[in-house]
Coordinates of C-alpha atoms and ligand atoms in Angstrom, one line a residue:
M1 CA -300.8 13.9 26.7
K2 CA -296.9 13.2 25.3
I3 CA -294.6 15.9 26.6
I4 CA -291.3 16.6 24.8
I5 CA -288.8 18.1 27.0
V6 CA -285.9 19.6 26.3
D7 CA -283.1 21.8 28.0
I8 CA -279.8 23.3 27.6
A9 CA -276.9 22.3 30.4
P10 CA -273.2 23.6 30.4
R11 CA -270.9 21.7 29.4
N12 CA -269.1 20.7 32.2
I13 CA -272.0 19.9 34.1
K14 CA -271.8 16.9 36.5
T15 CA -274.1 13.8 35.1
E16 CA -276.0 13.1 38.0
D17 CA -276.8 17.2 38.3
L18 CA -278.4 16.9 34.6
E19 CA -280.1 13.8 35.8
A20 CA -281.3 14.8 39.2
R21 CA -282.9 18.3 36.7
M22 CA -284.4 15.9 34.3
T23 CA -285.9 13.6 36.6
E24 CA -287.5 16.6 38.3
L25 CA -289.2 18.1 35.3
E26 CA -290.2 14.5 34.2
S27 CA -291.5 14.4 37.5
L28 CA -293.4 17.8 37.0
V29 CA -294.9 16.2 34.2
S30 CA -296.1 13.0 35.3
T31 CA -297.0 14.8 38.3
Y32 CA -300.1 17.0 35.6
G33 CA -300.7 13.7 33.9
D34 CA -299.2 13.8 30.9
T35 CA -296.5 11.1 29.7
V36 CA -292.9 12.0 28.3
V37 CA -292.0 10.5 24.9
V38 CA -288.8 13.1 23.6
K39 CA -286.3 13.6 26.3
R40 CA -283.4 15.6 25.5
I41 CA -280.4 18.2 26.6
Q42 CA -278.3 20.0 24.6
K43 CA -274.8 20.6 25.7
R44 CA -274.3 24.5 25.5
D45 CA -272.9 27.1 27.9
T46 CA -275.4 29.9 27.0
P47 CA -279.2 29.6 25.8
D48 CA -279.8 30.8 22.1
Y49 CA -280.7 34.2 21.9
A50 CA -284.1 33.6 20.0
T51 CA -285.8 29.5 20.9
Y52 CA -283.4 29.3 23.9
V53 CA -282.3 25.3 22.5
G54 CA -280.1 25.9 19.7
T55 CA -283.1 25.9 16.7
G56 CA -281.3 23.4 14.5
K57 CA -282.0 21.2 17.1
L58 CA -285.4 22.5 18.3
E59 CA -286.9 21.8 15.3
E60 CA -285.3 18.7 14.8
M61 CA -286.9 17.8 17.9
I62 CA -290.0 19.2 17.2
A63 CA -290.4 16.3 14.0
V64 CA -289.3 13.9 16.3
G65 CA -292.1 14.8 18.3
E66 CA -294.7 15.2 15.5
E67 CA -293.5 11.5 14.1
L68 CA -294.5 10.2 18.0
G69 CA -297.7 11.9 18.5
A70 CA -296.7 14.4 21.1
E71 CA -298.4 17.5 22.1
R72 CA -296.6 19.8 23.6
I73 CA -292.6 20.6 24.3
I74 CA -291.8 21.5 27.9
I75 CA -288.4 24.2 27.6
G76 CA -287.0 22.8 31.4
N77 CA -286.0 26.8 32.1
I78 CA -287.9 29.8 32.5
L79 CA -288.2 30.9 28.9
K80 CA -287.9 34.9 28.2
P81 CA -290.7 36.3 26.0
A82 CA -289.2 36.4 23.1
Q83 CA -288.0 32.6 23.1
I84 CA -291.3 31.6 23.4
Y85 CA -292.5 33.4 20.9
H86 CA -289.9 32.1 18.3
I87 CA -290.8 28.8 19.8
N88 CA -294.6 29.3 18.9
E89 CA -293.8 31.0 15.6
I90 CA -291.8 28.1 14.2
L91 CA -294.3 25.8 15.4
R92 CA -297.1 27.6 13.5
E93 CA -295.0 27.9 10.2
R94 CA -294.9 24.0 10.7
K95 CA -298.8 24.1 11.1
S96 CA -298.1 21.4 13.9
K97 CA -300.5 20.8 17.0
I98 CA -297.3 21.2 19.2
Q99 CA -297.8 23.5 22.0
A100 CA -294.4 25.2 24.0
W101 CA -294.3 25.6 27.3
D102 CA -291.5 26.6 29.6
R103 CA -291.1 25.1 33.0
I104 CA -293.0 27.7 34.7
D105 CA -295.7 27.5 32.5
L106 CA -296.3 23.8 33.8
I107 CA -295.7 24.3 37.2
L108 CA -298.4 27.2 37.2
K109 CA -300.9 24.7 35.8
I110 CA -300.0 21.9 38.2
F111 CA -300.6 24.6 40.9
D112 CA -303.9 25.1 39.3
Q113 CA -304.8 21.7 38.7
H114 CA -304.1 21.0 42.4
A115 CA -306.0 24.4 43.9
H116 CA -309.3 24.2 46.0
S117 CA -309.6 27.0 48.4
P118 CA -310.8 30.4 46.2
E119 CA -307.9 32.3 47.8
A120 CA -305.1 29.5 45.9
K121 CA -306.9 29.9 42.7
L122 CA -306.5 34.2 43.1
Q123 CA -302.6 33.7 44.0
I124 CA -302.4 31.1 41.1
E125 CA -303.6 33.5 38.6
L126 CA -301.9 36.5 40.5
A127 CA -298.3 34.4 39.7
S128 CA -299.9 33.3 36.1
I129 CA -300.8 37.4 35.5
R130 CA -296.8 38.1 36.4
H131 CA -295.6 35.1 34.3
M132 CA -297.7 35.9 31.3
G133 CA -298.2 39.5 31.4
P134 CA -294.4 40.2 29.9
R135 CA -294.7 37.8 27.2
I136 CA -297.7 40.1 26.0
F137 CA -295.5 42.9 26.4
G138 CA -292.8 41.1 24.3
M139 CA -295.3 40.7 21.8
G140 CA -295.9 44.4 21.0
M141 CA -292.5 45.5 20.6
E142 CA -292.5 42.4 18.4
L143 CA -295.1 43.5 16.6
S144 CA -293.7 46.8 16.2
R145 CA -290.6 46.3 15.0
Q146 CA -291.1 43.9 12.7
G147 CA -293.7 45.8 11.4
W148 CA -297.0 44.3 11.6
G149 CA -300.2 45.7 10.3
G150 CA -298.3 47.5 8.0
S151 CA -297.4 50.6 8.4
G152 CA -298.7 54.6 9.1
A153 CA -301.7 54.4 11.1
M154 CA -302.0 50.2 11.1
R155 CA -298.7 50.6 12.5
G156 CA -299.3 52.2 15.6
L157 CA -302.3 49.8 16.3
G158 CA -300.7 47.6 17.1
E159 CA -298.5 49.5 20.2
T160 CA -302.6 50.7 21.1
N161 CA -303.5 47.2 21.0
T162 CA -300.8 46.3 23.7
E163 CA -301.3 49.2 25.3
I164 CA -304.6 48.3 25.9
M165 CA -303.8 44.6 27.1
K166 CA -301.3 46.0 29.3
R167 CA -304.2 48.7 31.4
H168 CA -306.6 45.7 31.2
L169 CA -303.6 43.4 32.4
R170 CA -303.0 45.8 35.5
D171 CA -306.7 46.7 36.3
H172 CA -307.6 42.9 36.8
E173 CA -304.3 42.7 39.1
L174 CA -304.9 44.9 41.3
K175 CA -308.5 43.3 41.8
I176 CA -306.8 40.1 42.8
I177 CA -304.2 41.8 45.1
E178 CA -307.0 43.6 47.0
K179 CA -309.1 40.3 47.4
L180 CA -306.1 38.9 48.7
E181 CA -305.6 41.5 50.9
K182 CA -308.3 40.6 53.0
Y183 CA -307.4 37.1 52.7
A184 CA -304.2 37.8 54.4
K185 CA -306.4 40.2 56.8
T186 CA -308.4 37.6 58.1
R187 CA -305.4 34.5 58.2
S188 CA -303.4 38.1 60.8
E189 CA -306.1 38.4 62.5
H190 CA -307.0 34.7 63.6
R191 CA -303.2 34.6 64.0
K192 CA -303.3 37.7 66.8
S193 CA -306.7 35.7 68.6
R194 CA -304.0 32.5 68.2
K195 CA -301.4 34.7 69.8
R196 CA -303.9 35.9 72.7
K197 CA -305.0 32.6 73.5
N198 CA -301.5 32.2 74.1
L199 CA -301.2 29.2 71.2
K200 CA -297.4 28.2 69.7
T201 CA -297.5 28.0 66.3
V202 CA -295.0 25.4 64.2
G203 CA -295.1 25.6 60.7
I204 CA -294.3 23.0 58.2
V205 CA -291.4 24.2 55.1
G206 CA -290.0 21.7 52.4
Y207 CA -288.8 21.2 50.0
T208 CA -291.8 20.2 47.6
N209 CA -292.3 15.8 48.2
A210 CA -290.4 15.7 51.3
G211 CA -293.1 14.4 53.2
K212 CA -293.9 17.5 54.8
S213 CA -298.3 16.8 55.0
T214 CA -297.3 13.2 55.8
L215 CA -295.7 14.2 59.1
M216 CA -298.2 16.5 59.5
N217 CA -300.4 14.0 59.5
T218 CA -298.7 12.1 61.8
L219 CA -298.2 14.5 64.5
T220 CA -302.0 15.7 64.4
H221 CA -304.2 12.6 63.6
K222 CA -305.5 15.0 61.4
W223 CA -306.3 13.3 57.3
V224 CA -304.3 15.7 55.4
L225 CA -303.4 14.9 51.2
A226 CA -300.5 13.2 51.4
E227 CA -298.9 12.2 47.6
D228 CA -296.5 11.5 45.8
K229 CA -296.8 14.4 43.6
L230 CA -295.1 17.3 43.2
F231 CA -297.2 20.2 44.8
A232 CA -299.6 17.8 46.6
T233 CA -300.7 20.6 48.6
L234 CA -301.4 23.7 47.6
G235 CA -303.2 25.5 50.7
T236 CA -302.5 25.8 53.8
S237 CA -304.3 23.3 56.9
V238 CA -303.8 23.6 60.6
G239 CA -303.8 20.8 62.7
K240 CA -303.7 21.1 66.6
M241 CA -300.7 18.4 68.1
T242 CA -300.2 17.4 72.1
L243 CA -297.0 17.5 73.1
K244 CA -296.9 14.3 75.7
K245 CA -297.0 14.7 79.5
Q246 CA -292.8 14.4 80.5
E247 CA -292.2 13.2 84.3
S248 CA -289.4 15.7 82.9
W249 CA -289.4 18.8 85.5
E250 CA -287.6 21.1 82.8
W251 CA -290.2 21.8 80.9
G252 CA -292.7 20.6 82.9
E253 CA -294.5 23.5 82.4
Y254 CA -295.7 22.3 78.2
R255 CA -297.1 18.9 79.8
G256 CA -299.3 18.6 77.4
Q257 CA -299.6 21.5 76.0
E258 CA -301.4 21.9 72.6
I259 CA -299.3 23.2 70.0
L260 CA -300.9 24.3 65.8
V261 CA -299.1 22.9 63.3
N262 CA -298.8 24.4 60.0
D263 CA -298.8 22.5 56.5
T264 CA -297.9 24.8 53.0
I265 CA -296.6 24.5 49.9
G266 CA -293.3 23.5 49.0
F267 CA -291.2 25.0 47.4
I268 CA -288.9 24.2 44.2
R269 CA -285.8 25.0 42.7
D270 CA -285.6 28.5 40.0
L271 CA -289.0 29.7 40.9
P272 CA -289.1 33.5 40.2
P273 CA -289.9 35.1 43.1
E274 CA -292.7 37.2 42.1
L275 CA -294.3 33.6 41.5
I276 CA -293.1 33.0 44.8
R277 CA -294.9 36.9 46.2
A278 CA -298.4 35.8 45.1
F279 CA -298.4 33.7 47.2
S280 CA -297.7 35.8 50.3
S281 CA -300.9 35.1 51.8
T282 CA -300.3 31.4 52.6
L283 CA -296.8 31.5 52.9
E284 CA -297.3 34.2 55.5
D285 CA -298.7 31.5 58.2
S286 CA -295.0 29.5 58.2
I287 CA -293.3 32.9 57.9
E288 CA -295.2 34.1 61.3
A289 CA -294.9 30.5 63.1
D290 CA -293.0 30.7 66.2
I291 CA -291.0 27.3 64.6
L292 CA -290.5 25.9 61.9
L293 CA -289.6 22.4 61.1
H294 CA -287.7 22.1 57.9
V295 CA -288.6 18.6 56.2
V296 CA -285.8 17.2 54.0
D297 CA -286.3 13.7 51.7
A298 CA -282.7 12.5 53.2
S299 CA -282.8 9.7 50.8
D300 CA -283.1 12.6 48.0
P301 CA -279.1 12.1 46.4
K302 CA -279.2 15.8 46.1
V303 CA -280.5 16.9 49.8
I304 CA -277.4 19.5 50.3
E305 CA -278.8 21.7 46.9
K306 CA -282.3 21.5 48.0
I307 CA -281.5 22.4 51.4
D308 CA -280.3 24.8 51.0
I309 CA -282.8 26.1 48.0
V310 CA -285.4 26.0 51.2
D311 CA -283.5 27.9 53.3
T312 CA -282.8 30.8 50.9
T313 CA -286.3 30.9 50.1
L314 CA -287.1 31.2 53.6
S315 CA -284.4 34.2 53.9
N316 CA -285.6 36.4 50.6
I317 CA -289.9 35.8 52.5
G318 CA -288.2 37.3 56.0
A319 CA -288.5 33.9 57.6
E320 CA -286.1 34.0 60.4
Q321 CA -287.3 32.2 63.6
P322 CA -285.9 29.0 65.0
R323 CA -286.3 26.3 62.7
I324 CA -285.3 22.1 63.3
Y325 CA -284.3 20.4 60.4
V326 CA -286.2 17.4 60.6
F327 CA -284.4 14.8 57.9
N328 CA -287.6 12.4 57.0
K329 CA -287.9 8.6 55.2
I330 CA -285.2 7.5 56.9
D331 CA -287.3 3.8 56.4
N332 CA -285.7 4.3 52.7
M333 CA -281.7 4.8 53.7
S334 CA -279.7 2.2 55.3
E335 CA -278.4 2.5 58.7
L336 CA -275.1 3.4 58.1
A337 CA -276.3 5.8 55.0
T338 CA -278.1 7.8 58.0
L339 CA -275.2 7.2 60.6
M340 CA -273.0 9.1 57.7
M341 CA -275.6 11.4 57.4
R342 CA -276.0 11.9 61.3
E343 CA -272.1 13.0 60.8
Q344 CA -271.9 14.9 58.1
F345 CA -274.6 17.3 59.0
A346 CA -274.0 17.7 62.2
E347 CA -274.2 21.4 62.5
L348 CA -277.6 21.5 61.7
N349 CA -278.5 19.0 64.7
P350 CA -280.9 17.5 62.4
I351 CA -283.7 15.0 63.9
F352 CA -284.1 11.6 61.7
I353 CA -287.0 9.9 60.9
S354 CA -289.7 8.9 59.4
A355 CA -292.6 10.4 58.9
V356 CA -295.0 7.1 57.9
S357 CA -292.8 4.4 59.7
K358 CA -292.9 6.7 63.3
R359 CA -289.5 6.8 63.9
G360 CA -288.3 9.3 66.0
I361 CA -291.5 11.6 66.4
E362 CA -291.4 11.6 69.6
E363 CA -287.6 12.7 69.7
L364 CA -288.8 15.3 67.7
K365 CA -292.1 16.2 69.8
E366 CA -289.4 16.6 73.0
R367 CA -286.8 18.7 70.6
I368 CA -290.4 21.2 69.4
G369 CA -291.2 21.0 73.4
E370 CA -287.8 22.7 74.8
M371 CA -287.7 24.7 71.9
M372 CA -291.3 26.4 72.3
G373 CA -289.9 26.4 76.3
Ligands
GTP1 N1 -290.7 5.9 52.5 C1 -291.1 6.8 52.6 N2 -291.7 8.0 52.6 C2 -292.4 9.0 53.0 C3 -292.4 9.7 54.4 N3 -293.0 10.4 54.0 C4 -293.7 10.3 53.1 N4 -293.0 9.8 52.3 C5 -294.0 9.7 50.7 O1 -293.7 11.0 49.7 C6 -295.1 11.3 49.0 C7 -294.9 13.1 49.5 O2 -295.1 12.7 50.2 P1 -296.4 14.3 51.1 O3 -296.5 14.3 52.9 O4 -297.3 14.3 50.2 O5 -294.8 15.9 50.9 P2 -294.9 17.0 50.6 O6 -294.3 17.4 51.1 O7 -296.2 17.2 51.4 O8 -295.1 17.4 49.2 P3 -296.0 18.6 48.5 O9 -297.7 19.2 49.4 O10 -297.1 18.5 46.9 O11 -294.9 19.5 48.2 C8 -295.8 10.2 49.7 O12 -296.0 9.5 48.5 C9 -295.0 10.1 50.8 O13 -295.8 8.9 51.1 C10 -291.9 8.4 54.7 O14 -291.1 8.7 55.6 N5 -290.7 7.8 54.2
MG2 MG1 -297.6 18.6 51.2

């Protein structure tokens, strides 16, 4: 499908930041299997109250998009319910076949496309209800404000329908939460039983596309899907790794120790907290791991920002255990660039690896062994 993407940016934004944001939005679009045909950024410091992007700009883009056969316009941020409503109104009035999504709609669709387990599907359904719900309530307000449905008795009808829809959504949400709680319970029982067996666990976390699943495969010789897509992983998978037998007596008691490794969903900037919370049972496995490997794509120009987003998300979901910063994809970088990064990020004490070429993997395993000890 052909897509229009549009966003606004403050007038003083750095060009590289702007490019990184648009590139990420484009990657999301192509991950979903679509193609960007029109791409625009409007420089303005505050979003338009009614349509986020200025209405004139919006109409102009829609016209260009229509000529090119676009079928969807995606706004690169989370919109207020009234804004998405107004944009869709404009499209309806034009009898356009274009449909409007915001960035969260797109992320949820990708989640949906990649979710395989019943648990992941439920989590996405919950997240969608939380994202879409306010739009329905917002629309109800809009309807009654504009006096749609006539006057008197009919006016009340619009509001009553909203009430019914609200209640229906809430009931549905509760049912999903109940089902998810069962999965969460099973997970917690599994964790307890692992604890009884004294099995230690490592959780792999990081920004989407950092190479978490590739690292999981390298460490555990498992075959988890790893690909150049955002949110390739949505569920969790567990594998076992064995720490190499070491001559060193210092951590000799962990000789040949088996450790469980957990791979899970990645993070991305600007995810609303209620959406992250929908994935809590999946994320709990990581939160409860003995240590975390925070995988970073070291070859990414936005590395600092992405580390910060992941660390902030982790602290928001209550993950506090010791972590190892794993700077991945060094095969993509020059020796000099890696050396400079070592200095720049010295206080994080990172380990530099390539999950693909397997450079640095032994050092990583040693560090894991030391930390488990
Ligand atoms: N050059 C290079 N590419 C890598 C390395 N590790 C992973 N990749 C590539 O990066 C892309 C993403 O890898 P994944 O392992 O799927 O990343 P992920 O963090 O699990 O991503 P999501 O599950 O989508 O959040 C794939 O195309 C990998 O082949 C590495 O060490 N070097
Ligand atoms: Mg993955």
